[in-house]
Coordinates of C-alpha atoms in Angstrom, one line a residue:
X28 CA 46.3 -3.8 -12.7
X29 CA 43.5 -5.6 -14.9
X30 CA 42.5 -7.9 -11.6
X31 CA 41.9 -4.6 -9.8
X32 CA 40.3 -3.0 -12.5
X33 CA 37.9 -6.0 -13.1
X34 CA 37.0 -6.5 -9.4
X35 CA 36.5 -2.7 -8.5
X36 CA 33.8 -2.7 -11.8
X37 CA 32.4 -5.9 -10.3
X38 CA 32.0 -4.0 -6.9
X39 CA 30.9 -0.8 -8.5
X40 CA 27.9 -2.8 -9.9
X41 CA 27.1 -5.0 -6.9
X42 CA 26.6 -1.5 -5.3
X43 CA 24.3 0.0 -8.1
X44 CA 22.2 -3.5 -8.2
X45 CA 21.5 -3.4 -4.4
X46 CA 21.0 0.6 -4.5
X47 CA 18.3 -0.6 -7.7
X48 CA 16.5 -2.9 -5.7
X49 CA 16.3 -1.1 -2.4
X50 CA 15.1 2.2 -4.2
X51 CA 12.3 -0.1 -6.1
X52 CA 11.0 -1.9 -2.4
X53 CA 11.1 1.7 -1.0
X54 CA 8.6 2.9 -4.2
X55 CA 6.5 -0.3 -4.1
X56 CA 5.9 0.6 -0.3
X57 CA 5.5 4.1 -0.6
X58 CA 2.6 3.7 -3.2
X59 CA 1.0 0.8 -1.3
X60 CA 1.5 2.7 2.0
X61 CA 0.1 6.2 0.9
X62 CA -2.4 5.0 -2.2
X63 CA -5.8 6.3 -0.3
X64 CA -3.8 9.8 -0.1
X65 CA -2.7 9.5 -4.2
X66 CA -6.2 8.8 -4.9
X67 CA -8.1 11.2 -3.0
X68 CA -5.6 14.0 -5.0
X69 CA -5.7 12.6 -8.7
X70 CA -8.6 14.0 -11.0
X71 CA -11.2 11.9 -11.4
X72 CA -15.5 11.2 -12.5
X73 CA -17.9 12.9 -10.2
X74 CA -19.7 10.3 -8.1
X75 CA -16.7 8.1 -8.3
X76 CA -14.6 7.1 -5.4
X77 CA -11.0 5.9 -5.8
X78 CA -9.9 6.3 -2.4
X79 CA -12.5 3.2 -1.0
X80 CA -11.1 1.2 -4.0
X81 CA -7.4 1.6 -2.9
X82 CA -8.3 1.4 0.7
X83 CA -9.7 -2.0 0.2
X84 CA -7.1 -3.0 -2.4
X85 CA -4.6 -2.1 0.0
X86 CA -5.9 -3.2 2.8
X87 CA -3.3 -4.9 4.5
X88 CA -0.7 -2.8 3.8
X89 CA -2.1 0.6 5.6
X90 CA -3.5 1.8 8.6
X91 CA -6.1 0.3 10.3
X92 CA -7.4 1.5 13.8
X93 CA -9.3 -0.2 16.3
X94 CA -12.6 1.5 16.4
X95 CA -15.8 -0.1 18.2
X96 CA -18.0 -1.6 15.8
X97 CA -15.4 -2.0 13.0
X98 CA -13.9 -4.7 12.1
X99 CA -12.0 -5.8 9.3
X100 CA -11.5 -9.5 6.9
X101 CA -8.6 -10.0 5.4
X102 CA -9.3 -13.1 4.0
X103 CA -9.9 -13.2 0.1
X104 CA -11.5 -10.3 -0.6
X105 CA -11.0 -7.2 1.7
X106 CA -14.3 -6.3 3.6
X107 CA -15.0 -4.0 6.2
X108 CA -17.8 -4.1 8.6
X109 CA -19.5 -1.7 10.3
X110 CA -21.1 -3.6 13.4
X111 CA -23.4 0.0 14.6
X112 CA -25.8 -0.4 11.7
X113 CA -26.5 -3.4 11.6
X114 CA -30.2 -4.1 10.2
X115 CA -31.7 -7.9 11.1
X116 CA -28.5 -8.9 13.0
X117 CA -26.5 -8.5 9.2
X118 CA -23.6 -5.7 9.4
X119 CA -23.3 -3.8 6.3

């Protein structure tokens, strides 16, 4: 009786751990994923713009469609550049 208590508890937990960190990977994604959208809704400064800083925070994690004349760097910081205005062959 005490063997099967003790390894129906250790079962019981395992379960709860693994539903713990699956629910946690799921909200980490979901607030990477949808951070642009959170941002554009939340209160904030006039003339401030949260949903550029999330976009390029988040970069990698959402969206990003192939459109002439933009292209995207990953690498270090997150830049986006818009190739149709460029001004003495440098794209802003």
């Amino acid at each position: 009786m005490n063997k099967n208590r003790i390894i129906g508890i250790s079962i019981l937990v395992l379960t709860m751990g693994i539903l713990l960190i699956v629910a946690n990977l799921y909200i980490d994604y979901n607030l990477r994923k949808y951070s642009v959208y959170y941002a554009h809704n939340m209160e904030h400064k006039k003339g401030t713009h949260p949903e550029m800083a999330m976009a390029l925070e988040n970069i990698k994690v959402i969206h990003t469609p192939e459109s002439r004349g933009i292209r995207y760097d990953y690498d270090g910081l997150a830049k986006v550049y818009n190739e149709r205005n460029k001004n003495n062959g440098i794209a802003p």
